[in-house]
Coordinates of C-alpha atoms and ligand atoms in Angstrom, one line a residue:
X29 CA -3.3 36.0 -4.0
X30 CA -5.5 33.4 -2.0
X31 CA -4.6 29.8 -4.0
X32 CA -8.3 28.5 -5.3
X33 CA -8.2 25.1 -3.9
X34 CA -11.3 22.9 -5.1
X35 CA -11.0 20.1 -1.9
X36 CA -12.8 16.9 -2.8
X37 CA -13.9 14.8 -0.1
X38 CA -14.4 11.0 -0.1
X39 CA -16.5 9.5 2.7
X40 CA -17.4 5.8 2.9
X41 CA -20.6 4.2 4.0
X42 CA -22.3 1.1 4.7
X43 CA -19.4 -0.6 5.6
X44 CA -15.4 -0.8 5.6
X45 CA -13.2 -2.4 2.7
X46 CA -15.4 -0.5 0.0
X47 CA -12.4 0.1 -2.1
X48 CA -12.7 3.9 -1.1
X49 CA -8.8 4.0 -1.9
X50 CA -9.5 2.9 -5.1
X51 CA -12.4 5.2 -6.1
X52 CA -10.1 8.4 -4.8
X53 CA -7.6 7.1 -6.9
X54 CA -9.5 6.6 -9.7
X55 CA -10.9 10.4 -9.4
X56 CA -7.4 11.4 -9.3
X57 CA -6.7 9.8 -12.1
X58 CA -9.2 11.0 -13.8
X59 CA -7.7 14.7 -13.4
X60 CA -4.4 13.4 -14.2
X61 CA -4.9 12.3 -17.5
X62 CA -7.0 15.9 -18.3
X63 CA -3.6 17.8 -17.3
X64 CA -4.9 18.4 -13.4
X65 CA -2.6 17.3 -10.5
X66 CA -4.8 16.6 -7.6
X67 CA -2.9 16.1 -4.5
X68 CA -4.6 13.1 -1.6
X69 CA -4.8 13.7 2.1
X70 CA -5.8 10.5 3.7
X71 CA -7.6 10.6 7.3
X72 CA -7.2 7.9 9.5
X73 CA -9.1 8.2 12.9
X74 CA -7.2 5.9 15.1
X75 CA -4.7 7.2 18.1
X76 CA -1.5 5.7 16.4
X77 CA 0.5 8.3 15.4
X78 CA 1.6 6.3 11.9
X79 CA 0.8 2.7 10.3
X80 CA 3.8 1.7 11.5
X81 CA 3.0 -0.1 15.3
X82 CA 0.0 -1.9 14.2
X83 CA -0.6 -5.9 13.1
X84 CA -1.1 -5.9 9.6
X85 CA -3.6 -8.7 10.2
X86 CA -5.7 -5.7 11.7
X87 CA -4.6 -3.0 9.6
X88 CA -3.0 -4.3 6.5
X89 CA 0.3 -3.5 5.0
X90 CA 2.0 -0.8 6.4
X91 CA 2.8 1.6 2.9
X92 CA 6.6 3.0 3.0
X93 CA 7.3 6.0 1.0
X94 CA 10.5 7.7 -0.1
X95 CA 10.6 10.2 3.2
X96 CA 10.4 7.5 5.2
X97 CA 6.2 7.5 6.3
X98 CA 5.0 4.4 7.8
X99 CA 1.3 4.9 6.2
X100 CA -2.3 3.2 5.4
X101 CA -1.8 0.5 2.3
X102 CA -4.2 3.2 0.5
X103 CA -1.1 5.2 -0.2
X104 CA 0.1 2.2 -2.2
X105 CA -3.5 2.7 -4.6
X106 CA -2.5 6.4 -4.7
X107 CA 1.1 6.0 -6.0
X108 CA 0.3 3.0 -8.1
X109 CA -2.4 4.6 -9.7
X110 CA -0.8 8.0 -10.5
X111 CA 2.6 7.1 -10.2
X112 CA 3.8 10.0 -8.5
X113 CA 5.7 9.5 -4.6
X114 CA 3.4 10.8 -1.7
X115 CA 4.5 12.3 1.3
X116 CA 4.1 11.5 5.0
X117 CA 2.3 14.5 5.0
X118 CA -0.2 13.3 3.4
X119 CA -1.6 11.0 5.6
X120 CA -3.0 12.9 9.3
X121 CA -4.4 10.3 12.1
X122 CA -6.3 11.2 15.1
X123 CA -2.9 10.5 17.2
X124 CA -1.1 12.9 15.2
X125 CA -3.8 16.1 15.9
X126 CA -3.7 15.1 19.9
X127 CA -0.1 14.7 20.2
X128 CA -0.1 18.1 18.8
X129 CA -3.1 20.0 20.6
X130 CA -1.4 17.9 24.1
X131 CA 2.4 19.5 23.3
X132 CA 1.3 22.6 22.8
X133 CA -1.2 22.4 25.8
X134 CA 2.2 22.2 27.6
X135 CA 4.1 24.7 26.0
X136 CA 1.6 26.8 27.5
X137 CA 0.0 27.7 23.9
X138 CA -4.0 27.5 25.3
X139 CA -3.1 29.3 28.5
X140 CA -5.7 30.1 30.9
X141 CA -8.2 28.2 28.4
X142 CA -10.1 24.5 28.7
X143 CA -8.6 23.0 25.7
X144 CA -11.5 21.6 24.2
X145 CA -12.5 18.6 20.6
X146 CA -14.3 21.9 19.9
X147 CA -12.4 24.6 18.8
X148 CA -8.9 22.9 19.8
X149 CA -8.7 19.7 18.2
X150 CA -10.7 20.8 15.2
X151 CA -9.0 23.9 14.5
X152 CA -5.9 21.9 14.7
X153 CA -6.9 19.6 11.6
X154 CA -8.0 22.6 10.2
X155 CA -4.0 23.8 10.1
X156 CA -3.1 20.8 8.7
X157 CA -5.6 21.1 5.6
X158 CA -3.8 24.3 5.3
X159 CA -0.4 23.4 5.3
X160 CA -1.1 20.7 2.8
X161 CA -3.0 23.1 0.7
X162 CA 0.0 25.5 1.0
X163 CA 2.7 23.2 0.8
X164 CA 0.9 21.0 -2.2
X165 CA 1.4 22.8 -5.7
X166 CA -2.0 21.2 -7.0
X167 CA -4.9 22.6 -7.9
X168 CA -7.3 20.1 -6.0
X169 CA -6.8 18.6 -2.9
X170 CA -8.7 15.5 -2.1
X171 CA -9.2 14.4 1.0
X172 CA -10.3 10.5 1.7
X173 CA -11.6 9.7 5.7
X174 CA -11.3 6.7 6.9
X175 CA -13.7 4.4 8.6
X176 CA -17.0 4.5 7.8
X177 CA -20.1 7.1 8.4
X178 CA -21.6 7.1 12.1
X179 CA -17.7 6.1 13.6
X180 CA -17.4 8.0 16.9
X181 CA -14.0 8.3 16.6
X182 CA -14.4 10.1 12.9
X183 CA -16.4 13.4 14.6
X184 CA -14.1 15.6 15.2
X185 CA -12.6 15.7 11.1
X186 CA -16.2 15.5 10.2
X187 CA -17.0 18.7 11.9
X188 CA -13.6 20.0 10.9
X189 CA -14.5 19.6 7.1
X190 CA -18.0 21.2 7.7
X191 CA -16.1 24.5 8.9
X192 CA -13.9 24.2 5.8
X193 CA -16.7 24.1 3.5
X194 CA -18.6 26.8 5.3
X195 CA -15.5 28.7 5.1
X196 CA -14.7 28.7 1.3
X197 CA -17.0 29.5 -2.1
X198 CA -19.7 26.8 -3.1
X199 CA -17.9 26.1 -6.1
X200 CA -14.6 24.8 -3.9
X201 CA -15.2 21.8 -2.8
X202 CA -17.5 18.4 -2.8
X203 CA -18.8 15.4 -1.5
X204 CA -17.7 12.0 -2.8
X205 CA -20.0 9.0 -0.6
X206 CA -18.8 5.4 -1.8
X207 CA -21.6 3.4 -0.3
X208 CA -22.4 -0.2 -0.9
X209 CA -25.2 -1.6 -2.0
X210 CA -26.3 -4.8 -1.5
X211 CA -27.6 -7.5 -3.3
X212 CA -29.3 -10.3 -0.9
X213 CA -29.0 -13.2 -3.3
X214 CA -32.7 -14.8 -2.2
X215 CA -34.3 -11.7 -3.3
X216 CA -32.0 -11.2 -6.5
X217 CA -32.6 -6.9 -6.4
X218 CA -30.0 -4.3 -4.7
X219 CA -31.4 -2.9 -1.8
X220 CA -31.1 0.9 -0.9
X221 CA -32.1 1.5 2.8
X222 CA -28.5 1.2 3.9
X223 CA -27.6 4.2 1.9
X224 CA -30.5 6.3 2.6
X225 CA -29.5 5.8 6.5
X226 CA -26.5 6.8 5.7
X227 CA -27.3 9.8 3.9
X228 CA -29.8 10.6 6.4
X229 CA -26.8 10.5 9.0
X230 CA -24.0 12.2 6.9
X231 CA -26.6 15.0 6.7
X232 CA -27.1 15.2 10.7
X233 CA -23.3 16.4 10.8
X234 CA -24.2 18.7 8.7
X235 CA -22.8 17.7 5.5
X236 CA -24.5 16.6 2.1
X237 CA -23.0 14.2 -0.9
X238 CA -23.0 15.7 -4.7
X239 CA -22.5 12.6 -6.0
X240 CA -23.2 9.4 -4.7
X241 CA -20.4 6.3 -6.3
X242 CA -22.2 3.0 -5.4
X243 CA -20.8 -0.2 -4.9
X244 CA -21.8 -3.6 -5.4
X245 CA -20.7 -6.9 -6.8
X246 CA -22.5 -6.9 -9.5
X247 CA -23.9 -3.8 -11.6
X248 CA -27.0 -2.1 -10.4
X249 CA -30.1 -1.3 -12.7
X250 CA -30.6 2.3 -13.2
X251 CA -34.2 2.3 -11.8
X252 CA -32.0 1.6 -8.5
X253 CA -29.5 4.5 -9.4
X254 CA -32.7 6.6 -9.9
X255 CA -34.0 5.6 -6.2
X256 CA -31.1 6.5 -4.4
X257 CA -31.1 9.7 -6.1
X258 CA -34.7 10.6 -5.7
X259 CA -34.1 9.8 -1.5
X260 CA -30.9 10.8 -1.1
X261 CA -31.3 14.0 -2.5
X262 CA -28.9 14.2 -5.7
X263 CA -29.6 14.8 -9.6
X264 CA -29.8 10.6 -11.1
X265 CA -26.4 11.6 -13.3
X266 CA -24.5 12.3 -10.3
X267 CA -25.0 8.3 -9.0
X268 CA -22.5 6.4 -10.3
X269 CA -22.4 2.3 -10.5
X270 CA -19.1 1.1 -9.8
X271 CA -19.1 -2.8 -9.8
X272 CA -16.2 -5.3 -8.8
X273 CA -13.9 -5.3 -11.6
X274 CA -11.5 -7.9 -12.7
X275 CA -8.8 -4.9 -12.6
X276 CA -9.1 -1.9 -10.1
X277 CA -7.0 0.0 -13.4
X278 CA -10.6 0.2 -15.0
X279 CA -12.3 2.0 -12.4
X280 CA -10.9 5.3 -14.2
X281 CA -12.7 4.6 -17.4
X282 CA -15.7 3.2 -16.2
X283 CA -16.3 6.5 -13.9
X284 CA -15.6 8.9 -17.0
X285 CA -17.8 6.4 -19.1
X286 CA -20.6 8.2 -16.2
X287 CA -19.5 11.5 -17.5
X288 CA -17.9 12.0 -13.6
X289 CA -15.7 14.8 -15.5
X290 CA -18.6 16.6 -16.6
X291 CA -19.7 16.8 -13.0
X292 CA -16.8 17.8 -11.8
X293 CA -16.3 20.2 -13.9
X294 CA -19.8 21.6 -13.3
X295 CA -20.0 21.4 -9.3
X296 CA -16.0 22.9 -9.4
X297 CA -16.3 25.2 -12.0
X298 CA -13.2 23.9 -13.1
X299 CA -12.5 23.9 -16.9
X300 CA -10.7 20.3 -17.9
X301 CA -9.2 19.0 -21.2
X302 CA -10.2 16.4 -22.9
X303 CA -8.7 13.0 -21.5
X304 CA -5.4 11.4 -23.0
X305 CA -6.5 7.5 -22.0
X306 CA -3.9 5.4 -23.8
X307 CA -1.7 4.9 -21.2
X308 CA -4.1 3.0 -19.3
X309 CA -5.7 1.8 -22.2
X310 CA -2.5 0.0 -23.5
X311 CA -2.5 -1.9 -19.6
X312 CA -6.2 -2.8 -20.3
X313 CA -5.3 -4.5 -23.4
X314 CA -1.9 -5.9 -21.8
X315 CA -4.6 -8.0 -19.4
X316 CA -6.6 -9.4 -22.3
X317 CA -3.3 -10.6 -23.6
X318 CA -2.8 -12.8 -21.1
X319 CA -2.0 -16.5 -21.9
X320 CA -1.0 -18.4 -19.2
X321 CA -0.8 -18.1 -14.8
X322 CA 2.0 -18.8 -12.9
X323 CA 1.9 -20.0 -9.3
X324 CA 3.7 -17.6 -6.7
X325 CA 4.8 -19.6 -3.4
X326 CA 4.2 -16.9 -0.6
X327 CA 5.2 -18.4 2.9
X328 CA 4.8 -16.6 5.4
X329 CA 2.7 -15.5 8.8
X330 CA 0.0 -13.6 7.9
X331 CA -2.0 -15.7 5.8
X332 CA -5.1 -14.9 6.7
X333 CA -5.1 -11.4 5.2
X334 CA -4.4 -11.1 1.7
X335 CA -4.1 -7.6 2.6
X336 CA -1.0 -7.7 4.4
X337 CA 1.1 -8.2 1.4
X338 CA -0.7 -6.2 -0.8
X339 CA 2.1 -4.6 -2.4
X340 CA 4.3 -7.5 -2.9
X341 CA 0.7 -9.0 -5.2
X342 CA 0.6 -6.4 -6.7
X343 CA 4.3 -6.3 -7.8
X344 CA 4.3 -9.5 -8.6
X345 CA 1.3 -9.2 -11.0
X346 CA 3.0 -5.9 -12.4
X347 CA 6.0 -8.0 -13.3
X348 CA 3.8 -10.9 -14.5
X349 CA 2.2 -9.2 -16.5
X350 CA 4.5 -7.6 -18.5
X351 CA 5.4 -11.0 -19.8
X352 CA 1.6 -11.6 -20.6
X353 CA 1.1 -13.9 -17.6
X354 CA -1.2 -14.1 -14.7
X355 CA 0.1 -14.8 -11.1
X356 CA -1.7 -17.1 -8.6
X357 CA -0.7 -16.4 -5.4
X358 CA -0.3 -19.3 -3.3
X359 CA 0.2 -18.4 0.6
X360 CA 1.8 -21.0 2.8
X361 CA 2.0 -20.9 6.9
X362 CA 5.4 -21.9 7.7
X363 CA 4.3 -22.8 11.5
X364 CA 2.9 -26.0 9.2
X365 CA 6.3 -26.3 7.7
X366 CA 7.9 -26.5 11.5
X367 CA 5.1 -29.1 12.8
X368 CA 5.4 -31.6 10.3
X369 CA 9.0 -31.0 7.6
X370 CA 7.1 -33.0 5.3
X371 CA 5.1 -30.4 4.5
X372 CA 7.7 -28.4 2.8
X373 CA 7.5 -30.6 -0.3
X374 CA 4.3 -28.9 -1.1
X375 CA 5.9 -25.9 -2.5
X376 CA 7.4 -27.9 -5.1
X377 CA 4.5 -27.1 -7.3
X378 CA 5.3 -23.7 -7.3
X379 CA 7.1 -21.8 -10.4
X380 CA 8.8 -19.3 -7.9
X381 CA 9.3 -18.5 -3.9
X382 CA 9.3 -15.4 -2.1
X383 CA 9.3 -15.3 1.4
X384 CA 8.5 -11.3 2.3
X385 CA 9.3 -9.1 5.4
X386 CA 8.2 -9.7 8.8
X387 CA 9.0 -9.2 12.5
X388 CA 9.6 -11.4 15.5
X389 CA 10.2 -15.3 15.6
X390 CA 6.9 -17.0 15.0
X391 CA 6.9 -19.1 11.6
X392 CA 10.7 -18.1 10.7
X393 CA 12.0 -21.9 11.4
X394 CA 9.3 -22.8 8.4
X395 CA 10.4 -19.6 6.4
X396 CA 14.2 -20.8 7.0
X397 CA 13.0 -24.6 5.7
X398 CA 11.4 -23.1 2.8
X399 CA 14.6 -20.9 1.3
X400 CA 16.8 -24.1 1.8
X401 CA 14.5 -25.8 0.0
X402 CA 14.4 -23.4 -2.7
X403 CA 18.1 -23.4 -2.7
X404 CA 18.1 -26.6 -3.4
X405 CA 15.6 -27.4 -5.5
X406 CA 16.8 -24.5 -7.9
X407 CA 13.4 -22.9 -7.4
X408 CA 13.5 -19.2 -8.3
X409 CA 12.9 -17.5 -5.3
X410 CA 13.3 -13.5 -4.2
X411 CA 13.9 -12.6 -0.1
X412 CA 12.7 -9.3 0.8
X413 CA 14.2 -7.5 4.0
X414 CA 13.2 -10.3 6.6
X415 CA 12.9 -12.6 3.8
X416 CA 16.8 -11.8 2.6
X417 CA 17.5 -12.0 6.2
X418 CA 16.9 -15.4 6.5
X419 CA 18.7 -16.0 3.1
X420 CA 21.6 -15.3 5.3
X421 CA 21.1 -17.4 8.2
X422 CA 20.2 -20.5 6.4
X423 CA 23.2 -20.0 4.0
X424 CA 25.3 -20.1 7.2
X425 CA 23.9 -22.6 8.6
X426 CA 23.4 -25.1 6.0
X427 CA 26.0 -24.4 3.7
X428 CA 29.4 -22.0 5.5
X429 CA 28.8 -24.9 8.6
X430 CA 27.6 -22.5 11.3
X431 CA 25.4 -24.3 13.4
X432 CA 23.1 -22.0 15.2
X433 CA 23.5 -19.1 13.3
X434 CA 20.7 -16.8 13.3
X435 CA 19.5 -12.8 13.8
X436 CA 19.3 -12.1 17.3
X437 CA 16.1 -11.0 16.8
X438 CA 15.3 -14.6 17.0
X439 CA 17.8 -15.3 19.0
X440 CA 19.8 -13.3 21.4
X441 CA 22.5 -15.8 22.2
X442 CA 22.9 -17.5 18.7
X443 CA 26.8 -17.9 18.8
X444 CA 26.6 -16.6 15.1
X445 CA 24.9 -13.5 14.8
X446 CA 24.9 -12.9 11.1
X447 CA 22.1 -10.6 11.0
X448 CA 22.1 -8.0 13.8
X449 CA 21.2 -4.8 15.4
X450 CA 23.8 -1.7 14.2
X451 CA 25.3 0.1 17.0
X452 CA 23.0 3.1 16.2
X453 CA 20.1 0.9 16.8
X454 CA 21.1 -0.7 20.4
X455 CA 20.1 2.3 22.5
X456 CA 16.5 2.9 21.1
X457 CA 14.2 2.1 23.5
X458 CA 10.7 3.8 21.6
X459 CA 9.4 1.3 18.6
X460 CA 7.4 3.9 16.7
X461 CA 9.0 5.6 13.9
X462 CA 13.1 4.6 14.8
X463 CA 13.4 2.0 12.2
X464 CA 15.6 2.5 8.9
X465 CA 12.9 4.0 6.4
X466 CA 12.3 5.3 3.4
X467 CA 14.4 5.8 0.3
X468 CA 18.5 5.1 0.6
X469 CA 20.9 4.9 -2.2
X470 CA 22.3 1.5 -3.2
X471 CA 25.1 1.1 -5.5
X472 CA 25.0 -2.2 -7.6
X473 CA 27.8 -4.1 -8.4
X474 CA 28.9 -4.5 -12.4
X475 CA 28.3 -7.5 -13.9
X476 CA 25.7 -8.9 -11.7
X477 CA 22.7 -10.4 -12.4
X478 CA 20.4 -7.1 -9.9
X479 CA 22.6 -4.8 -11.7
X480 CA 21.6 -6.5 -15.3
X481 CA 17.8 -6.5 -14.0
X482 CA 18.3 -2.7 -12.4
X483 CA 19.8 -2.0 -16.2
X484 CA 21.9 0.7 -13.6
X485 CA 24.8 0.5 -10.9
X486 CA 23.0 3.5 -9.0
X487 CA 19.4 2.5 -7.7
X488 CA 17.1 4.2 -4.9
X489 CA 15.1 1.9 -2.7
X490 CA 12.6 1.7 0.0
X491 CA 13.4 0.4 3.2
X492 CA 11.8 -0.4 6.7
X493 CA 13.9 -2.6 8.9
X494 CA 16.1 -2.8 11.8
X495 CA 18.3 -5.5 11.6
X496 CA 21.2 -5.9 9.1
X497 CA 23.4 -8.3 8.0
X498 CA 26.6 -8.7 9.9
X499 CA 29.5 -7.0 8.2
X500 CA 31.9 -9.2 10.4
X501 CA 30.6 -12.1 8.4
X502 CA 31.4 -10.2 4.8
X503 CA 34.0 -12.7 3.6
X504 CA 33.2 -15.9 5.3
X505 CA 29.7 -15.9 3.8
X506 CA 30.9 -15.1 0.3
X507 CA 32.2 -18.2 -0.7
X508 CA 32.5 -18.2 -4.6
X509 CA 29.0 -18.5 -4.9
X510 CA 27.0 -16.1 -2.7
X511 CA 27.6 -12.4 -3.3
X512 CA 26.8 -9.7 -2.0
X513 CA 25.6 -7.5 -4.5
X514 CA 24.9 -4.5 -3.3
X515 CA 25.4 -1.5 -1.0
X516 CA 24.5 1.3 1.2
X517 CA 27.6 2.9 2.8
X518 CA 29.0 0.0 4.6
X519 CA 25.6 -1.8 4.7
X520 CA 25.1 -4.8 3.1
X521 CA 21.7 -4.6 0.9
X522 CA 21.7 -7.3 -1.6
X523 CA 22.8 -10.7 -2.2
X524 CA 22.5 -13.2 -4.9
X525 CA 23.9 -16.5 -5.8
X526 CA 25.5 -17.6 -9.2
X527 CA 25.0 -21.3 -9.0
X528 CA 21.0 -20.8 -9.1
X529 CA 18.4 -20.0 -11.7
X530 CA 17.3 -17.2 -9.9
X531 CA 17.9 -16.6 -5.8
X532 CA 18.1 -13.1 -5.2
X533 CA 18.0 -11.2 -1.9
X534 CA 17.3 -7.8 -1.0
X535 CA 17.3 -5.4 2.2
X536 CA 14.4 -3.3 1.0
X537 CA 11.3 -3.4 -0.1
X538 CA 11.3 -2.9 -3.7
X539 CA 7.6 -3.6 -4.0
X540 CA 6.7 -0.1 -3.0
X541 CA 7.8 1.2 -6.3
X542 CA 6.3 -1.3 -8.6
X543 CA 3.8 -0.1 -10.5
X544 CA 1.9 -1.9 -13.7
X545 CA 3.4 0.3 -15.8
X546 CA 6.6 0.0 -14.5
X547 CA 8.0 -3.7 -12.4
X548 CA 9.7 -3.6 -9.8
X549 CA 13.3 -4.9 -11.4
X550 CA 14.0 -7.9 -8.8
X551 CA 10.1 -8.8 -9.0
X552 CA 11.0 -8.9 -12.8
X553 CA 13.8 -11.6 -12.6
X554 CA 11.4 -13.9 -10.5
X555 CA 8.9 -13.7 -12.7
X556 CA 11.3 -14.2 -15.8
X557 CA 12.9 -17.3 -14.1
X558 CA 9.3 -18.7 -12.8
X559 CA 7.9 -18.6 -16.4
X560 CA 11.4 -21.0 -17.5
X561 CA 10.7 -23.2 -14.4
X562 CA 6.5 -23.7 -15.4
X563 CA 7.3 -24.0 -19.1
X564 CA 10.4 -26.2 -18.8
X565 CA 8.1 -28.2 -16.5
X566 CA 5.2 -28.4 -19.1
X567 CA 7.7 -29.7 -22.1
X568 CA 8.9 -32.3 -20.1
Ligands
LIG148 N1 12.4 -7.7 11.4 C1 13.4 -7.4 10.5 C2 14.1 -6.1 10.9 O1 13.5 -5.3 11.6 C3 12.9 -7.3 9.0 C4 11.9 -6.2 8.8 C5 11.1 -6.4 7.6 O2 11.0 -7.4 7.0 N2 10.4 -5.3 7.2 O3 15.2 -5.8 10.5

């Protein structure tokens, strides 16, 4: 029996940083809570084989998930939103399809043929659609592209998904186009043209929107909706006005409030219950709730882009917010806390510290300044992977007596290496892909204060590192008041201290599980220990 797959795709237009991740979540989610599983394939047309070798200043936050994928943050929206673990699988680049077409090129598959974009490549994205469809045990598939309509290098999965949908039954499969539409501020009215170009060029590759989700700062007047309908070519019902929000969670509600179910349903033939809201309903209310912000000390090197920590924010206003507070994240460049040391008194008017991952030696002097100064200004602060790295090396430093200790990441001859490469790692020359990711076991040590949080002594966990801490330097570290707290085999993977009101270290990255509806557990101490540090420091 041939599975009926409905395939959904999401194209963006106009420009980049719509929120398309958002508005294919919040379709998903709109299945979800009308019994539907809908499974996502994101499309990213750039050579990298994975998320994991570029800058997140460029790219933003490389999303890790439990089988170890180094993918686009969008993964993050999808997993938040649903709360279900994707797969590597799910997210196909450009670099993946060519390293494919190129190996088997070799192998001799194409013999005596040109290997050609057209049928090679194409039918080769084409495979993976299939696999996914095969593989996934959903009913829709729904496929997000990346970059934006009239990219070059976005062609080939264009012309790919045009075969598809000339390939299955009209009713299997649609055309989402998030487009933005602006609203010049001198002229105060939302302008259109850019969407009807776009339109008008979506259709040259052959391929037409059913429903058009339009974005814009602030909501657009239907005689605008009823515009972009009449050009572009759709019914007026099947434009939907998707604002900014002041939470991404009501994007769901505010598409079904636009009777989006009704034309899914329709276009899909595809019969769906009625919805079962209240879990994201109950969050909604959580945020009007809210009666007080806490300030969040972030030092780190990527300042610039919020984007590159977008999970740990997110965590952190997960946990914050099951207490009823609101976060304010305050990002500090640690390069200024390595140029002038005065500066580092500025993070005294944060409630809590974390210092996140990271890679290389730029701005980890400053990140090194700031945990001592947490340390010893009882500020709570969490270290994540690089972050709990350094908790090591400024512990031995300043407080075992080992001058010069460090990570030889930062520095090779550092006569104490207390965080370093395993002998596994030594011999890997290739960078892409030969970290430690995805999800490990970690067992907790009883009667500590992650084990408390964890409410378990057996925990799963995200990772995506190289380095560990040096097991030679197991005992000398622990001196009565820094433990280790936690373990992987003979890995060291958590740490904490017992004379502090909250300083808490861990190897992974726990932010890639936090969702609103359930914090991340080591987010959740920081937060509990920054709410006693602002409202200590309000009553006195
Ligand atoms: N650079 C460190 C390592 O590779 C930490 C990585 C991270 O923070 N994600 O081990």
């Amino acid at each position: 029996m041939p599975k009926n797959t409905k395939y959904i795709f999401v194209l963006g237009s106009v420009l980049s940083g719509l929120g398309k991740g958002i508005v294919t979540s919040a379709i998903a989610k709109n299945f979800q809570v009308r019994n539907k599983k809908a499974t996502i394939v994101k499309i990213d047309p750039y050579l990298n084989i994975d998320a994991g070798t570029m800058n997140p200043m460029e790219h933003g936050e490389t999303f890790v998930t439990d089988d170890g994928g180094e993918l686009d943050e969008d993964f993050g929206h999808y997993e938040r939103f649903l709360g279900e673990p994707m797969s590597r699988k799910q997210n196909i680049t450009t670099g993946q399809i060519y390293y494919s077409v190129i190996q088997k090129e070799r192998r001799g598959e194409y013999l005596g043929k040109t290997v050609q974009v057209v049928p090679h490549v194409i039918d080769e994205i084409l495979l993976r659609f299939k696999e996914i469809e095969e593989t996934s045990k959903s009913d829709i598939m729904m496929v997000e592209v990346g970059g934006t309509i009239g990219d070059i290098e976005s062609q080939p999965f264009l012309e790919a998904i045009r075969q598809l949908h000339m390939n299955i039954p009209e009713e299997n499969s649609l055309f989402v186009l998030v487009t933005y539409v602006p609203y010049p501020r001198h002229i105060s009215e939302h302008k259109t043209k850019p969407t009807q170009h776009s339109v008008r060029e979506l259709r040259a590759s052959g391929l037409v929107p059913d429903l058009i989700i339009c974005r814009s700062e602030v909501p657009i007047d239907t005689k605008t909706l009823q515009k972009i309908a009449f050009f572009c070519d759709v019914e007026r019902e099947a434009v939907l006005d998707l604002p900014d929000l002041s939470s991404v969670f009501e994007a769901p509600q505010l598409l079904d409030s636009q009777e989006i179910s009704h034309l899914l349903s329709k276009k899909l033939q595809l019969s769906l219950d009625t919805p079962d809201w209240s879990s994201l309903e109950s969050l909604l209310n959580q945020h009007k709730k809210i009666n007080g912000k806490l300030i969040i000390g972030i030092p780190g090197k990527y300042t610039d882009l919020v984007d590159s920590y977008i999970s740990v924010n997110e965590a952190l206003k997960h946990a914050a917010l099951k207490f009823g507070w609101n976060v304010e994240l305050r990002h500090y460049a640690t390069e200024d806390f390595e140029s002038n040391p005065e500066n580092i008194a500025k993070l005294n008017e944060v409630d809590g510290i974390l210092v996140p991952g990271g890679f290389g030696d730029r701005g980890t002097e400053g990140k090194i300044a700031a945990i001592q100064y947490s340390r010893r200004e009882n500020i709570p602060f969490l270290g994540i992977c690089l972050g709990f790295q350094l908790a090591v090396v400024e512990y031995a430093r300043n407080v075992i007596g080992l001058a010069g200790a460090s990570s030889t990441e930062i520095s090779e001859s550092t006569p104490y290496p207390v965080v370093c490469l395993q002998e596994e790692q030594k011999d890997i020359k290739n960078k892409g892909g030969t970290m430690r990711l995805g999800s490990y076991p970690i067992t907790l040590k009883e009667g500590t204060k992650i084990a408390e949080l964890y409410g378990s002594l057996e925990i799963n966990e995200r990772h995506r590192h190289r380095y560990e801490i040096n097991e030679n330097y197991f005992n000398q570290l622990q001196d009565g008041n820094l433990i280790f707290t936690g373990f992987y085999s003979h890995l060291l993977e958590t740490l904490e201290l017992s004379n502090h009101s909250y300083f808490m270290g861990v190897q992974y990255h726990p932010e890639f599980k936090s969702t609103p509806w359930k914090p991340s557990p080591p987010y959740e101490g920081l937060i509990k220990a920054a709410i006693q540090r602002s409202t200590g420091r309000k009553s006195a």
